[in-house]
Amino acid sequence: MAEPGYTTGTWAERMELLKDSAQQRVLSAPMPPAAMEQLLADGKADALGRFAGSPVRYMDRWWRIDEPGWVALDEAASARLDLHAERYRAASAVITREAESLKADVALPPAQPEAGAA
């Protein structure tokens, strides 16, 4: 039921529209680098990797660094990057496991000569 004086919908519907409108404003404006760094530090955003220019996932979108700051990719580009990110993370996990295995091999104590061998 609509509130008195409003014919566009319920209070909850209007609040949802307002939330969507605010989210669109955030997504359409470049974000200052310091703001994204704070979101990353607070764990509210996730970088794809630990390399310069790594895309960042925030507000269900991927962001890239550009001249004016961090810029949100559109929904289609974010969906494509989600697929590539999944493959990148899987490949990174394999490489990490192999590197840890190599470190474990290197950490083995040197072989001791068998008793009686000279």
XYZ file of N, CA, C and O in Angstrom:
472
model
N 0.844 -1.171 0.000
C 0.000 0.000 0.000
C 0.892 1.237 0.000
O 1.862 1.331 0.731
N 0.528 2.201 -0.810
C 1.317 3.424 -0.914
C 0.999 4.359 0.245
O -0.120 4.404 0.737
N 2.023 5.079 0.690
C 1.834 6.047 1.759
C 1.072 7.257 1.222
O 1.098 7.532 0.026
N 0.381 7.988 2.100
C -0.364 9.170 1.654
C 0.552 10.156 0.935
O 1.650 10.434 1.374
N 0.082 10.668 -0.185
C 0.842 11.653 -0.940
C 1.814 11.051 -1.941
O 2.403 11.764 -2.730
N 2.019 9.733 -1.903
C 2.946 9.079 -2.825
C 2.197 8.009 -3.591
O 1.546 7.153 -3.002
N 2.287 8.058 -4.890
C 1.605 7.065 -5.710
C 2.587 6.121 -6.382
O 2.175 5.266 -7.145
N 3.868 6.283 -6.113
C 4.884 5.499 -6.805
C 5.168 4.163 -6.148
O 5.901 3.377 -6.706
N 4.634 3.886 -5.003
C 4.886 2.602 -4.363
C 4.976 2.737 -2.871
O 4.714 3.794 -2.294
N 5.357 1.653 -2.249
C 5.462 1.625 -0.796
C 6.750 2.309 -0.351
O 7.646 2.588 -1.162
N 6.813 2.546 0.921
C 8.018 3.126 1.515
C 9.224 2.227 1.217
O 10.285 2.707 0.821
N 9.062 0.939 1.374
C 10.154 -0.007 1.126
C 10.606 0.051 -0.335
O 11.808 0.013 -0.620
N 9.648 0.173 -1.260
C 10.012 0.265 -2.673
C 10.789 1.544 -2.962
O 11.761 1.541 -3.708
N 10.367 2.640 -2.364
C 11.070 3.911 -2.556
C 12.471 3.852 -1.955
O 13.429 4.382 -2.531
N 12.607 3.218 -0.804
C 13.936 3.091 -0.181
C 14.840 2.221 -1.054
O 16.032 2.503 -1.192
N 14.294 1.180 -1.658
C 15.088 0.329 -2.550
C 15.539 1.129 -3.776
O 16.685 1.020 -4.206
N 14.656 1.946 -4.323
C 15.020 2.803 -5.452
C 16.111 3.795 -5.058
O 17.042 4.052 -5.826
N 15.992 4.344 -3.874
C 16.999 5.289 -3.385
C 18.348 4.600 -3.238
O 19.387 5.132 -3.623
N 18.338 3.385 -2.689
C 19.576 2.611 -2.530
C 20.200 2.341 -3.893
O 21.403 2.514 -4.089
N 19.369 1.923 -4.865
C 19.873 1.660 -6.212
C 20.447 2.928 -6.835
O 21.476 2.898 -7.503
N 19.787 4.046 -6.619
C 20.246 5.321 -7.157
C 21.601 5.710 -6.554
O 22.517 6.137 -7.257
N 21.739 5.545 -5.249
C 23.009 5.864 -4.584
C 24.114 4.936 -5.079
O 25.241 5.375 -5.325
N 23.801 3.661 -5.261
C 24.794 2.712 -5.750
C 25.228 3.087 -7.162
O 26.412 3.049 -7.482
N 24.296 3.492 -7.994
C 24.640 3.899 -9.353
C 25.558 5.123 -9.344
O 26.470 5.217 -10.153
N 25.319 6.055 -8.437
C 26.200 7.231 -8.350
C 27.614 6.815 -7.959
O 28.588 7.339 -8.498
N 27.727 5.882 -7.021
C 29.049 5.408 -6.606
C 29.744 4.707 -7.769
O 30.930 4.926 -8.023
N 29.002 3.878 -8.487
C 29.591 3.109 -9.575
C 29.953 3.968 -10.787
O 30.812 3.597 -11.576
N 29.310 5.101 -10.943
C 29.549 5.915 -12.132
C 30.641 6.969 -11.935
O 31.076 7.579 -12.905
N 31.090 7.180 -10.727
C 32.125 8.191 -10.469
C 33.445 7.509 -10.127
O 33.457 6.485 -9.446
N 34.565 8.059 -10.591
C 35.866 7.498 -10.208
C 36.069 7.584 -8.690
O 35.647 8.547 -8.054
N 36.670 6.544 -8.139
C 36.954 6.513 -6.703
C 38.410 6.908 -6.472
O 39.297 6.387 -7.149
N 38.669 7.795 -5.532
C 40.058 8.175 -5.247
C 40.886 6.950 -4.813
O 40.374 6.072 -4.097
N 42.133 6.873 -5.242
C 42.982 5.736 -4.870
C 43.043 5.497 -3.362
O 43.022 4.351 -2.910
N 43.090 6.554 -2.557
C 43.164 6.381 -1.099
C 41.912 5.701 -0.560
O 41.990 4.891 0.373
N 40.763 6.002 -1.142
C 39.514 5.379 -0.692
C 39.529 3.881 -0.986
O 39.133 3.063 -0.146
N 40.008 3.495 -2.185
C 40.069 2.070 -2.522
C 41.082 1.362 -1.637
O 40.845 0.237 -1.186
N 42.216 2.007 -1.366
C 43.220 1.406 -0.478
C 42.620 1.135 0.904
O 42.898 0.105 1.520
N 41.797 2.060 1.391
C 41.159 1.870 2.698
C 40.164 0.714 2.656
O 40.102 -0.087 3.586
N 39.399 0.604 1.579
C 38.453 -0.508 1.432
C 39.196 -1.841 1.400
O 38.754 -2.820 2.011
N 40.321 -1.876 0.719
C 41.138 -3.096 0.687
C 41.681 -3.418 2.075
O 41.630 -4.574 2.518
N 42.190 -2.416 2.766
C 42.750 -2.618 4.109
C 41.676 -3.085 5.092
O 41.955 -3.908 5.972
N 40.454 -2.581 4.922
C 39.348 -2.961 5.810
C 38.721 -4.291 5.434
O 37.822 -4.774 6.127
N 39.148 -4.889 4.319
C 38.581 -6.159 3.882
C 37.217 -6.013 3.213
O 36.510 -6.998 3.032
N 36.857 -4.802 2.822
C 35.564 -4.578 2.163
C 35.664 -4.719 0.649
O 34.649 -4.787 -0.031
N 36.874 -4.747 0.129
C 37.129 -4.943 -1.294
C 38.216 -6.011 -1.408
O 39.015 -6.193 -0.483
N 38.234 -6.722 -2.528
C 39.202 -7.800 -2.734
C 39.957 -7.603 -4.037
O 39.339 -7.501 -5.100
N 41.275 -7.577 -3.942
C 42.118 -7.486 -5.139
C 42.232 -8.876 -5.756
O 42.269 -9.886 -5.047
N 42.270 -8.920 -7.077
C 42.420 -10.198 -7.767
C 43.762 -10.831 -7.429
O 43.857 -12.013 -7.160
N 44.807 -10.018 -7.436
C 46.140 -10.539 -7.146
C 46.965 -9.494 -6.436
O 46.491 -8.410 -6.129
N 48.221 -9.854 -6.197
C 49.140 -8.913 -5.552
C 50.137 -8.419 -6.588
O 51.318 -8.724 -6.534
N 49.631 -7.695 -7.563
C 50.487 -7.127 -8.589
C 49.957 -5.740 -8.945
O 48.781 -5.443 -8.731
N 50.830 -4.916 -9.458
C 50.449 -3.538 -9.801
C 49.322 -3.549 -10.826
O 49.370 -4.287 -11.805
N 48.306 -2.757 -10.580
C 47.189 -2.667 -11.507
C 46.178 -3.787 -11.391
O 45.296 -3.920 -12.232
N 46.302 -4.605 -10.348
C 45.362 -5.715 -10.164
C 43.932 -5.188 -10.041
O 43.671 -4.252 -9.286
N 42.990 -5.773 -10.773
C 41.592 -5.359 -10.613
C 41.108 -5.651 -9.195
O 41.617 -6.557 -8.525
N 40.126 -4.877 -8.751
C 39.582 -5.003 -7.400
C 38.081 -5.238 -7.497
O 37.396 -4.598 -8.287
N 37.571 -6.156 -6.682
C 36.130 -6.448 -6.648
C 35.537 -5.711 -5.454
O 35.957 -5.888 -4.322
N 34.517 -4.870 -5.748
C 33.840 -4.091 -4.721
C 32.427 -3.782 -5.220
O 32.254 -3.452 -6.387
N 31.451 -3.886 -4.353
C 30.049 -3.614 -4.685
C 29.574 -4.461 -5.871
O 28.903 -3.979 -6.783
N 29.948 -5.728 -5.886
C 29.560 -6.662 -6.943
C 30.038 -6.254 -8.328
O 29.455 -6.649 -9.331
N 31.093 -5.467 -8.392
C 31.690 -5.044 -9.659
C 33.199 -5.119 -9.548
O 33.759 -5.024 -8.470
N 33.840 -5.257 -10.695
C 35.291 -5.152 -10.763
C 35.648 -3.709 -11.067
O 34.939 -3.032 -11.818
N 36.719 -3.240 -10.465
C 37.211 -1.875 -10.653
C 38.624 -1.951 -11.188
O 39.378 -2.878 -10.871
N 38.997 -0.948 -12.010
C 40.361 -0.865 -12.528
C 40.895 0.534 -12.250
O 40.140 1.502 -12.190
N 42.189 0.600 -12.079
C 42.811 1.902 -11.834
C 42.958 2.621 -13.165
O 43.275 2.003 -14.183
N 42.682 3.898 -13.163
C 42.771 4.721 -14.368
C 43.266 6.106 -13.960
O 43.454 6.375 -12.779
N 43.409 6.982 -14.905
C 43.921 8.332 -14.638
C 43.157 9.056 -13.521
O 43.774 9.579 -12.610
N 41.813 9.088 -13.548
C 41.112 9.843 -12.496
C 40.987 9.086 -11.172
O 40.555 9.644 -10.174
N 41.327 7.813 -11.147
C 41.176 6.995 -9.938
C 40.655 5.616 -10.318
O 40.834 5.163 -11.443
N 39.993 4.950 -9.387
C 39.426 3.628 -9.636
C 38.083 3.785 -10.335
O 37.229 4.546 -9.894
N 37.895 3.030 -11.420
C 36.690 3.123 -12.233
C 36.017 1.752 -12.252
O 36.672 0.732 -12.491
N 34.697 1.721 -12.007
C 33.945 0.464 -12.019
C 33.712 0.011 -13.458
O 33.379 0.818 -14.327
N 33.901 -1.281 -13.700
C 33.558 -1.854 -15.001
C 32.048 -2.048 -15.070
O 31.390 -2.200 -14.033
N 31.504 -2.100 -16.269
C 30.064 -2.334 -16.386
C 29.749 -3.795 -16.037
O 30.657 -4.617 -15.846
N 28.468 -4.119 -15.969
C 28.060 -5.458 -15.534
C 28.593 -6.553 -16.449
O 29.051 -7.597 -15.979
N 28.537 -6.327 -17.762
C 29.006 -7.343 -18.705
C 30.508 -7.588 -18.554
O 30.958 -8.738 -18.526
N 31.280 -6.525 -18.463
C 32.731 -6.668 -18.294
C 33.057 -7.324 -16.956
O 33.970 -8.152 -16.868
N 32.310 -6.983 -15.918
C 32.529 -7.600 -14.603
C 32.230 -9.093 -14.655
O 32.952 -9.898 -14.065
N 31.177 -9.471 -15.379
C 30.829 -10.897 -15.503
C 31.931 -11.654 -16.239
O 32.308 -12.769 -15.837
N 32.480 -11.047 -17.298
C 33.584 -11.700 -18.019
C 34.816 -11.820 -17.137
O 35.482 -12.856 -17.125
N 35.102 -10.771 -16.385
C 36.271 -10.812 -15.511
C 36.080 -11.827 -14.383
O 37.049 -12.444 -13.937
N 34.846 -12.037 -13.949
C 34.589 -13.076 -12.940
C 35.082 -14.436 -13.433
O 35.700 -15.193 -12.670
N 34.820 -14.754 -14.700
C 35.270 -16.035 -15.262
C 36.791 -16.110 -15.311
O 37.391 -17.115 -14.931
N 37.433 -15.049 -15.769
C 38.895 -15.027 -15.824
C 39.498 -15.062 -14.420
O 40.526 -15.699 -14.197
N 38.857 -14.381 -13.471
C 39.355 -14.353 -12.088
C 39.306 -15.751 -11.481
O 40.232 -16.156 -10.764
N 38.251 -16.487 -11.777
C 38.136 -17.856 -11.259
C 39.280 -18.720 -11.787
O 39.910 -19.462 -11.032
N 39.585 -18.591 -13.069
C 40.692 -19.360 -13.650
C 42.032 -18.900 -13.088
O 42.909 -19.706 -12.797
N 42.208 -17.591 -12.920
C 43.458 -17.060 -12.359
C 43.671 -17.595 -10.942
O 44.782 -18.020 -10.602
N 42.627 -17.569 -10.137
C 42.760 -18.050 -8.750
C 43.056 -19.539 -8.709
O 43.844 -19.994 -7.875
N 42.433 -20.311 -9.593
C 42.702 -21.756 -9.630
C 44.152 -22.006 -10.029
O 44.843 -22.833 -9.412
N 44.639 -21.291 -11.041
C 46.029 -21.451 -11.467
C 46.991 -21.008 -10.369
O 48.004 -21.667 -10.113
N 46.670 -19.918 -9.697
C 47.516 -19.432 -8.603
C 47.581 -20.436 -7.463
O 48.632 -20.627 -6.853
N 46.458 -21.094 -7.182
C 46.433 -22.090 -6.105
C 47.338 -23.266 -6.447
O 48.060 -23.776 -5.588
N 47.333 -23.696 -7.704
C 48.197 -24.810 -8.125
C 49.658 -24.405 -7.995
O 50.480 -25.151 -7.469
N 49.994 -23.220 -8.459
C 51.382 -22.744 -8.387
C 51.825 -22.626 -6.934
O 52.941 -23.010 -6.583
N 50.942 -22.127 -6.068
C 51.272 -21.988 -4.651
C 51.527 -23.355 -4.024
O 52.487 -23.534 -3.273
N 50.673 -24.335 -4.345
C 50.878 -25.693 -3.795
C 52.205 -26.271 -4.273
O 52.929 -26.897 -3.503
N 52.530 -26.077 -5.559
C 53.800 -26.596 -6.081
C 54.987 -25.905 -5.422
O 55.978 -26.554 -5.083
N 54.893 -24.610 -5.216
C 55.984 -23.876 -4.569
C 56.168 -24.352 -3.139
O 57.299 -24.521 -2.671
N 55.068 -24.588 -2.428
C 55.162 -25.079 -1.051
C 55.757 -26.475 -1.028
O 56.542 -26.814 -0.139
N 55.422 -27.288 -2.026
C 55.987 -28.632 -2.114
C 57.496 -28.562 -2.337
O 58.261 -29.311 -1.724
N 57.929 -27.652 -3.200
C 59.366 -27.486 -3.439
C 60.076 -27.002 -2.187
O 61.173 -27.465 -1.865
N 59.465 -26.089 -1.459
C 60.064 -25.599 -0.213
C 60.189 -26.745 0.787
O 61.179 -26.845 1.503
N 59.179 -27.606 0.830
C 59.221 -28.745 1.755
C 60.363 -29.685 1.376
O 61.058 -30.212 2.237
N 60.561 -29.892 0.060
C 61.658 -30.757 -0.388
C 63.002 -30.153 -0.005
O 63.913 -30.854 0.415
N 63.161 -28.862 -0.146
C 64.409 -28.188 0.174
C 64.650 -28.228 1.677
O 65.787 -28.312 2.131
N 63.576 -28.216 2.461
C 63.705 -28.178 3.911
C 64.065 -29.533 4.516
O 64.326 -29.625 5.705
N 64.076 -30.591 3.713
C 64.438 -31.907 4.249
C 65.891 -31.888 4.718
O 66.743 -31.266 4.087
N 66.162 -32.561 5.822
C 67.550 -32.603 6.298
C 68.410 -33.378 5.298
O 67.923 -34.232 4.579
N 69.693 -33.076 5.243
C 70.566 -33.789 4.306
C 70.595 -35.270 4.677
O 70.461 -35.654 5.839
N 70.753 -36.092 3.649
C 70.785 -37.546 3.877
C 72.007 -37.900 4.719
O 73.094 -37.400 4.480
N 71.798 -38.741 5.701
C 72.880 -39.208 6.556
C 73.508 -40.451 5.919
O 72.797 -41.296 5.377
N 74.805 -40.578 5.984
C 75.415 -41.805 5.436
C 74.942 -43.005 6.219
O 74.690 -42.940 7.426
N 74.759 -44.089 5.508
C 74.290 -45.315 6.179
C 75.393 -45.831 7.080
O 76.575 -45.634 6.844
N 74.958 -46.508 8.125
C 75.918 -47.058 9.085
C 76.800 -48.087 8.371
O 76.303 -48.916 7.612
N 78.048 -48.061 8.586
C 78.982 -49.018 8.025
C 79.494 -48.599 6.648
O 80.346 -49.232 6.097
N 78.921 -47.567 6.072
C 79.407 -47.119 4.748
C 80.610 -46.204 4.956
O 80.622 -45.376 5.837
N 81.582 -46.364 4.157
C 82.766 -45.529 4.285
C 83.350 -45.184 2.972
O 83.467 -45.759 2.046
